[in-house]
PDB file of C-alpha atoms in Angstrom:
ATOM      1  CA  MET J 198       1.925 -15.660 -14.601  1.00 54.00           C
ATOM      2  CA  ASN J 199      -1.243 -17.728 -14.512  1.00 50.00           C
ATOM      3  CA  ASN J 200      -1.109 -21.076 -12.817  1.00 49.00           C
ATOM      4  CA  LYS J 201      -4.432 -22.548 -13.803  1.00 51.00           C
ATOM      5  CA  LYS J 202      -4.975 -26.180 -14.583  1.00 55.00           C
ATOM      6  CA  GLY J 203      -2.637 -27.273 -17.309  1.00 60.00           C
ATOM      7  CA  LYS J 204      -0.488 -24.153 -16.981  1.00 72.00           C
ATOM      8  CA  LYS J 205       3.167 -24.431 -16.104  1.00 81.00           C
ATOM      9  CA  SER J 206       4.094 -23.780 -12.494  1.00 91.00           C
ATOM     10  CA  TYR J 207       6.259 -20.794 -11.616  1.00 98.00           C
ATOM     11  CA  TYR J 208       8.175 -19.274  -8.720  1.00 98.00           C
ATOM     12  CA  ALA J 209       8.000 -16.182  -6.524  1.00 98.00           C
ATOM     13  CA  VAL J 210      10.987 -14.579  -4.802  1.00 98.00           C
ATOM     14  CA  ILE J 211       9.804 -12.670  -1.734  1.00 98.00           C
ATOM     15  CA  PHE J 212      12.341 -10.028  -0.692  1.00 98.00           C
ATOM     16  CA  THR J 213      11.451  -8.252   2.557  1.00 98.00           C
ATOM     17  CA  SER J 214      13.765  -5.586   3.924  1.00 98.00           C
ATOM     18  CA  LYS J 215      14.380  -2.786   6.367  1.00 98.00           C
ATOM     19  CA  ARG J 216      16.368   0.186   5.126  1.00 98.00           C
ATOM     20  CA  THR J 217      19.184   2.071   6.765  1.00 97.00           C
ATOM     21  CA  SER J 218      18.928   5.889   6.798  1.00 97.00           C
ATOM     22  CA  LEU J 219      21.430   6.110   3.921  1.00 96.00           C
ATOM     23  CA  GLU J 220      19.633   7.342   0.788  1.00 94.00           C
ATOM     24  CA  GLU J 221      22.653   7.888  -1.471  1.00 94.00           C
ATOM     25  CA  GLY J 222      22.443   5.769  -4.588  1.00 96.00           C
ATOM     26  CA  TYR J 223      19.519   3.699  -3.357  1.00 96.00           C
ATOM     27  CA  ASN J 224      16.743   4.895  -5.675  1.00 96.00           C
ATOM     28  CA  ASP J 225      18.936   4.798  -8.756  1.00 97.00           C
ATOM     29  CA  ALA J 226      20.156   1.289  -7.977  1.00 97.00           C
ATOM     30  CA  SER J 227      16.646   0.110  -7.128  1.00 96.00           C
ATOM     31  CA  ASN J 228      15.232   1.432 -10.418  1.00 96.00           C
ATOM     32  CA  GLN J 229      18.186   0.072 -12.359  1.00 97.00           C
ATOM     33  CA  MET J 230      17.796  -3.414 -10.836  1.00 97.00           C
ATOM     34  CA  GLU J 231      14.081  -3.415 -11.676  1.00 97.00           C
ATOM     35  CA  LEU J 232      14.844  -2.569 -15.318  1.00 97.00           C
ATOM     36  CA  LEU J 233      17.595  -5.163 -15.444  1.00 98.00           C
ATOM     37  CA  ALA J 234      15.463  -7.888 -13.838  1.00 98.00           C
ATOM     38  CA  LYS J 235      12.794  -7.328 -16.490  1.00 97.00           C
ATOM     39  CA  LYS J 236      15.341  -8.135 -19.202  1.00 98.00           C
ATOM     40  CA  GLN J 237      16.370 -11.471 -17.701  1.00 98.00           C
ATOM     41  CA  PRO J 238      15.327 -14.771 -19.305  1.00 98.00           C
ATOM     42  CA  GLY J 239      12.479 -16.331 -17.367  1.00 98.00           C
ATOM     43  CA  PHE J 240      11.346 -13.091 -15.708  1.00 98.00           C
ATOM     44  CA  LEU J 241       7.550 -12.947 -15.352  1.00 98.00           C
ATOM     45  CA  GLY J 242       6.734  -9.909 -13.238  1.00 98.00           C
ATOM     46  CA  LEU J 243       7.542  -7.726 -10.239  1.00 98.00           C
ATOM     47  CA  GLU J 244       5.475  -6.104  -7.502  1.00 98.00           C
ATOM     48  CA  THR J 245       6.772  -3.804  -4.791  1.00 97.00           C
ATOM     49  CA  ALA J 246       5.604  -1.631  -1.882  1.00 98.00           C
ATOM     50  CA  ARG J 247       7.344  -0.055   1.091  1.00 97.00           C
ATOM     51  CA  GLU J 248       6.030   1.302   4.392  1.00 96.00           C
ATOM     52  CA  GLU J 249       7.609   0.188   7.691  1.00 95.00           C
ATOM     53  CA  ILE J 250       9.144  -2.645   5.738  1.00 97.00           C
ATOM     54  CA  GLY J 251       9.738  -3.063   2.029  1.00 98.00           C
ATOM     55  CA  ILE J 252       8.301  -6.021   0.152  1.00 98.00           C
ATOM     56  CA  THR J 253       9.393  -6.816  -3.382  1.00 98.00           C
ATOM     57  CA  ILE J 254       8.129  -9.937  -5.089  1.00 98.00           C
ATOM     58  CA  SER J 255       9.553 -11.053  -8.411  1.00 98.00           C
ATOM     59  CA  TYR J 256       8.075 -13.925 -10.411  1.00 98.00           C
ATOM     60  CA  TRP J 257      10.140 -16.360 -12.461  1.00 98.00           C
ATOM     61  CA  GLU J 258       9.636 -19.317 -14.781  1.00 98.00           C
ATOM     62  CA  SER J 259      12.155 -21.565 -13.026  1.00 98.00           C
ATOM     63  CA  LEU J 260      14.640 -21.941 -10.165  1.00 97.00           C
ATOM     64  CA  GLU J 261      17.379 -21.809 -12.804  1.00 98.00           C
ATOM     65  CA  ALA J 262      16.217 -18.342 -13.946  1.00 98.00           C
ATOM     66  CA  ILE J 263      16.265 -17.156 -10.301  1.00 98.00           C
ATOM     67  CA  LYS J 264      19.775 -18.527  -9.813  1.00 98.00           C
ATOM     68  CA  LYS J 265      21.033 -16.773 -12.952  1.00 98.00           C
ATOM     69  CA  TRP J 266      19.530 -13.464 -11.883  1.00 98.00           C
ATOM     70  CA  LYS J 267      21.136 -13.791  -8.430  1.00 97.00           C
ATOM     71  CA  GLN J 268      24.503 -14.281 -10.163  1.00 97.00           C
ATOM     72  CA  ASN J 269      24.107 -11.438 -12.704  1.00 97.00           C
ATOM     73  CA  SER J 270      27.248  -9.285 -12.453  1.00 97.00           C
ATOM     74  CA  GLU J 271      25.480  -5.918 -12.083  1.00 97.00           C
ATOM     75  CA  HIS J 272      23.078  -7.480  -9.627  1.00 97.00           C
ATOM     76  CA  LEU J 273      26.003  -8.839  -7.571  1.00 97.00           C
ATOM     77  CA  ILE J 274      27.346  -5.291  -7.189  1.00 97.00           C
ATOM     78  CA  ALA J 275      23.911  -4.066  -6.108  1.00 97.00           C
ATOM     79  CA  GLN J 276      23.640  -6.943  -3.605  1.00 97.00           C
ATOM     80  CA  LYS J 277      27.032  -5.977  -2.148  1.00 97.00           C
ATOM     81  CA  ASN J 278      26.012  -2.319  -1.855  1.00 97.00           C
ATOM     82  CA  GLY J 279      22.672  -3.377  -0.385  1.00 97.00           C
ATOM     83  CA  LYS J 280      24.414  -5.185   2.457  1.00 97.00           C
ATOM     84  CA  GLU J 281      27.039  -2.502   3.018  1.00 97.00           C
ATOM     85  CA  LYS J 282      24.864   0.596   2.670  1.00 97.00           C
ATOM     86  CA  TRP J 283      21.130   0.375   2.147  1.00 98.00           C
ATOM     87  CA  TYR J 284      19.678  -2.476   4.181  1.00 98.00           C
ATOM     88  CA  SER J 285      19.865  -3.053   7.917  1.00 98.00           C
ATOM     89  CA  GLN J 286      18.239  -6.416   7.326  1.00 98.00           C
ATOM     90  CA  PHE J 287      16.561  -8.440   4.636  1.00 98.00           C
ATOM     91  CA  HIS J 288      15.032 -11.841   4.109  1.00 98.00           C
ATOM     92  CA  VAL J 289      14.726 -13.737   0.817  1.00 98.00           C
ATOM     93  CA  ARG J 290      12.245 -16.561   0.342  1.00 98.00           C
ATOM     94  CA  ILE J 291      12.122 -18.625  -2.825  1.00 98.00           C
ATOM     95  CA  CYS J 292       8.647 -20.062  -3.247  1.00 98.00           C
ATOM     96  CA  LYS J 293       6.780 -22.271  -5.660  1.00 98.00           C
ATOM     97  CA  VAL J 294       3.356 -20.881  -6.547  1.00 98.00           C
ATOM     98  CA  GLU J 295       1.028 -23.807  -5.900  1.00 96.00           C
ATOM     99  CA  ARG J 296      -2.242 -22.140  -6.810  1.00 96.00           C
ATOM    100  CA  GLU J 297      -3.836 -18.739  -7.258  1.00 97.00           C
ATOM    101  CA  TYR J 298      -7.019 -16.844  -7.888  1.00 97.00           C
ATOM    102  CA  SER J 299      -7.945 -13.272  -8.557  1.00 97.00           C
ATOM    103  CA  PHE J 300     -10.759 -10.750  -8.432  1.00 97.00           C
ATOM    104  CA  SER J 301     -11.324  -7.718 -10.602  1.00 97.00           C
ATOM    105  CA  LYS J 302     -14.204  -5.271 -10.841  1.00 90.00           C
TER     106      LYS J 302
ATOM    107  CA  MET M   4       9.388 -19.486  10.050  1.00 54.00           C
ATOM    108  CA  ASN M   5      12.810 -20.835   9.318  1.00 50.00           C
ATOM    109  CA  ASN M   6      13.166 -23.370   6.600  1.00 49.00           C
ATOM    110  CA  LYS M   7      16.700 -24.557   7.086  1.00 52.00           C
ATOM    111  CA  LYS M   8      17.820 -28.089   6.542  1.00 55.00           C
ATOM    112  CA  GLY M   9      15.753 -30.435   8.643  1.00 60.00           C
ATOM    113  CA  LYS M  10      13.147 -27.777   9.395  1.00 72.00           C
ATOM    114  CA  LYS M  11       9.549 -28.317   8.361  1.00 81.00           C
ATOM    115  CA  SER M  12       8.430 -26.600   5.176  1.00 91.00           C
ATOM    116  CA  TYR M  13       5.790 -23.884   5.339  1.00 98.00           C
ATOM    117  CA  TYR M  14       3.580 -21.781   3.093  1.00 98.00           C
ATOM    118  CA  ALA M  15       3.203 -18.145   2.116  1.00 98.00           C
ATOM    119  CA  VAL M  16      -0.046 -16.538   0.979  1.00 98.00           C
ATOM    120  CA  ILE M  17       0.734 -13.518  -1.200  1.00 98.00           C
ATOM    121  CA  PHE M  18      -2.221 -11.114  -1.329  1.00 98.00           C
ATOM    122  CA  THR M  19      -1.716  -8.196  -3.736  1.00 98.00           C
ATOM    123  CA  SER M  20      -4.455  -5.625  -4.147  1.00 98.00           C
ATOM    124  CA  LYS M  21      -5.590  -2.278  -5.472  1.00 98.00           C
ATOM    125  CA  ARG M  22      -7.972  -0.283  -3.316  1.00 98.00           C
ATOM    126  CA  THR M  23     -11.112   1.593  -4.288  1.00 97.00           C
ATOM    127  CA  SER M  24     -11.449   5.164  -2.986  1.00 97.00           C
ATOM    128  CA  LEU M  25     -13.882   3.980  -0.291  1.00 96.00           C
ATOM    129  CA  GLU M  26     -12.199   4.307   3.115  1.00 94.00           C
ATOM    130  CA  GLU M  27     -15.212   3.564   5.339  1.00 94.00           C
ATOM    131  CA  GLY M  28     -14.587   0.544   7.516  1.00 96.00           C
ATOM    132  CA  TYR M  29     -11.399  -0.487   5.743  1.00 96.00           C
ATOM    133  CA  ASN M  30      -8.774   0.260   8.405  1.00 96.00           C
ATOM    134  CA  ASP M  31     -10.856  -1.253  11.200  1.00 97.00           C
ATOM    135  CA  ALA M  32     -11.513  -4.410   9.221  1.00 97.00           C
ATOM    136  CA  SER M  33      -7.892  -4.655   8.108  1.00 96.00           C
ATOM    137  CA  ASN M  34      -6.592  -4.353  11.682  1.00 96.00           C
ATOM    138  CA  GLN M  35      -9.240  -6.755  12.952  1.00 97.00           C
ATOM    139  CA  MET M  36      -8.345  -9.373  10.328  1.00 97.00           C
ATOM    140  CA  GLU M  37      -4.659  -9.076  11.210  1.00 97.00           C
ATOM    141  CA  LEU M  38      -5.433  -9.691  14.901  1.00 97.00           C
ATOM    142  CA  LEU M  39      -7.741 -12.573  14.036  1.00 98.00           C
ATOM    143  CA  ALA M  40      -5.257 -14.199  11.642  1.00 98.00           C
ATOM    144  CA  LYS M  41      -2.624 -14.173  14.389  1.00 97.00           C
ATOM    145  CA  LYS M  42      -4.940 -16.256  16.589  1.00 98.00           C
ATOM    146  CA  GLN M  43      -5.475 -18.989  13.993  1.00 98.00           C
ATOM    147  CA  PRO M  44      -3.889 -22.419  14.367  1.00 98.00           C
ATOM    148  CA  GLY M  45      -0.880 -22.758  12.093  1.00 98.00           C
ATOM    149  CA  PHE M  46      -0.319 -18.998  11.707  1.00 98.00           C
ATOM    150  CA  LEU M  47       3.405 -18.157  11.538  1.00 98.00           C
ATOM    151  CA  GLY M  48       3.667 -14.481  10.628  1.00 98.00           C
ATOM    152  CA  LEU M  49       2.421 -11.539   8.553  1.00 98.00           C
ATOM    153  CA  GLU M  50       4.140  -8.757   6.609  1.00 98.00           C
ATOM    154  CA  THR M  51       2.414  -5.895   4.835  1.00 97.00           C
ATOM    155  CA  ALA M  52       3.133  -2.699   2.902  1.00 98.00           C
ATOM    156  CA  ARG M  53       1.080  -0.470   0.611  1.00 97.00           C
ATOM    157  CA  GLU M  54       2.070   2.134  -1.981  1.00 96.00           C
ATOM    158  CA  GLU M  55       0.589   1.987  -5.493  1.00 95.00           C
ATOM    159  CA  ILE M  56      -0.427  -1.550  -4.696  1.00 97.00           C
ATOM    160  CA  GLY M  57      -0.845  -3.313  -1.390  1.00 98.00           C
ATOM    161  CA  ILE M  58       1.102  -6.475  -0.617  1.00 98.00           C
ATOM    162  CA  THR M  59       0.256  -8.609   2.395  1.00 98.00           C
ATOM    163  CA  ILE M  60       2.045 -11.889   2.940  1.00 98.00           C
ATOM    164  CA  SER M  61       0.919 -14.302   5.622  1.00 98.00           C
ATOM    165  CA  TYR M  62       2.885 -17.416   6.538  1.00 98.00           C
ATOM    166  CA  TRP M  63       1.298 -20.712   7.561  1.00 98.00           C
ATOM    167  CA  GLU M  64       2.317 -24.170   8.716  1.00 98.00           C
ATOM    168  CA  SER M  65       0.136 -26.024   6.224  1.00 98.00           C
ATOM    169  CA  LEU M  66      -2.338 -25.771   3.356  1.00 97.00           C
ATOM    170  CA  GLU M  67      -4.984 -27.008   5.798  1.00 98.00           C
ATOM    171  CA  ALA M  68      -4.343 -24.012   8.084  1.00 98.00           C
ATOM    172  CA  ILE M  69      -4.687 -21.648   5.097  1.00 98.00           C
ATOM    173  CA  LYS M  70      -7.956 -23.311   4.065  1.00 98.00           C
ATOM    174  CA  LYS M  71      -9.395 -22.980   7.573  1.00 98.00           C
ATOM    175  CA  TRP M  72      -8.454 -19.309   7.767  1.00 98.00           C
ATOM    176  CA  LYS M  73     -10.087 -18.673   4.381  1.00 97.00           C
ATOM    177  CA  GLN M  74     -13.279 -20.257   5.741  1.00 97.00           C
ATOM    178  CA  ASN M  75     -13.248 -18.460   9.116  1.00 97.00           C
ATOM    179  CA  SER M  76     -16.695 -16.873   9.546  1.00 97.00           C
ATOM    180  CA  GLU M  77     -15.495 -13.345  10.408  1.00 97.00           C
ATOM    181  CA  HIS M  78     -12.956 -13.549   7.623  1.00 97.00           C
ATOM    182  CA  LEU M  79     -15.698 -14.561   5.161  1.00 97.00           C
ATOM    183  CA  ILE M  80     -17.594 -11.364   6.003  1.00 97.00           C
ATOM    184  CA  ALA M  81     -14.416  -9.311   5.488  1.00 97.00           C
ATOM    185  CA  GLN M  82     -13.779 -11.063   2.159  1.00 97.00           C
ATOM    186  CA  LYS M  83     -17.325 -10.194   1.024  1.00 97.00           C
ATOM    187  CA  ASN M  84     -16.899  -6.545   2.066  1.00 97.00           C
ATOM    188  CA  GLY M  85     -13.496  -6.485   0.417  1.00 97.00           C
ATOM    189  CA  LYS M  86     -14.999  -7.436  -2.931  1.00 97.00           C
ATOM    190  CA  GLU M  87     -18.028  -5.162  -2.605  1.00 97.00           C
ATOM    191  CA  LYS M  88     -16.362  -2.089  -1.132  1.00 97.00           C
ATOM    192  CA  TRP M  89     -12.617  -1.885  -0.613  1.00 98.00           C
ATOM    193  CA  TYR M  90     -10.796  -3.588  -3.467  1.00 98.00           C
ATOM    194  CA  SER M  91     -11.008  -2.857  -7.172  1.00 98.00           C
ATOM    195  CA  GLN M  92      -8.846  -5.913  -7.752  1.00 98.00           C
ATOM    196  CA  PHE M  93      -6.793  -8.456  -5.894  1.00 98.00           C
ATOM    197  CA  HIS M  94      -4.727 -11.543  -6.537  1.00 98.00           C
ATOM    198  CA  VAL M  95      -4.044 -14.389  -4.106  1.00 98.00           C
ATOM    199  CA  ARG M  96      -1.124 -16.773  -4.568  1.00 98.00           C
ATOM    200  CA  ILE M  97      -0.592 -19.769  -2.311  1.00 98.00           C
ATOM    201  CA  CYS M  98       3.085 -20.687  -2.311  1.00 98.00           C
ATOM    202  CA  LYS M  99       5.340 -23.272  -0.766  1.00 98.00           C
ATOM    203  CA  VAL M 100       8.534 -21.764   0.643  1.00 98.00           C
ATOM    204  CA  GLU M 101      11.279 -23.863  -0.898  1.00 96.00           C
ATOM    205  CA  ARG M 102      14.267 -22.127   0.615  1.00 96.00           C
ATOM    206  CA  GLU M 103      15.309 -18.889   2.253  1.00 97.00           C
ATOM    207  CA  TYR M 104      18.175 -16.856   3.601  1.00 97.00           C
ATOM    208  CA  SER M 105      18.541 -13.646   5.484  1.00 97.00           C
ATOM    209  CA  PHE M 106      20.924 -10.830   6.341  1.00 97.00           C
ATOM    210  CA  SER M 107      21.043  -8.688   9.457  1.00 97.00           C
ATOM    211  CA  LYS M 108      23.521  -6.057  10.637  1.00 90.00           C
TER     212      LYS M 108
END
């Protein structure tokens, strides 16, 4: 996931959402999609947090890998359920990571 | 913040972090930086959530606007305090939003 000089560029998918009050099936599907995403070719990482809104960012090697994950058959079912049951709204942004830096104690 | 056909592209700064146990001054500084960011030229929006990790995404019109915000004098003080006191680690990614879509009930 590094993008230092000479390293290959990569992509971030920013998924921000607001939930409905319907809990049924959500946690299981969410965990299952995280496990499944991690098995996809080109997957690099995933970070998530939820308070008033949920933010999930997944990192990918290429736009092609993102497209394939979006079209994954189990993921398509989860996307359908997400719209029908679990999310009142969401926003997806596909981004190219242009540069980065980090700090660690 | 739309990026539909014909709309101008824009940038996302993904800030992911882990906090230290030191609470003193953190909430005040965090709220103050959010207010200050919103006043900067080129600022488009901000979304944030924290659970195990914190994720804050700010959206900007240009790389120049991001650079200026990074160099803002009050922000520089907050960045210094962040490293010394509030964060055990963080990662900043500067991203170009390539495309997006949304869903709303």
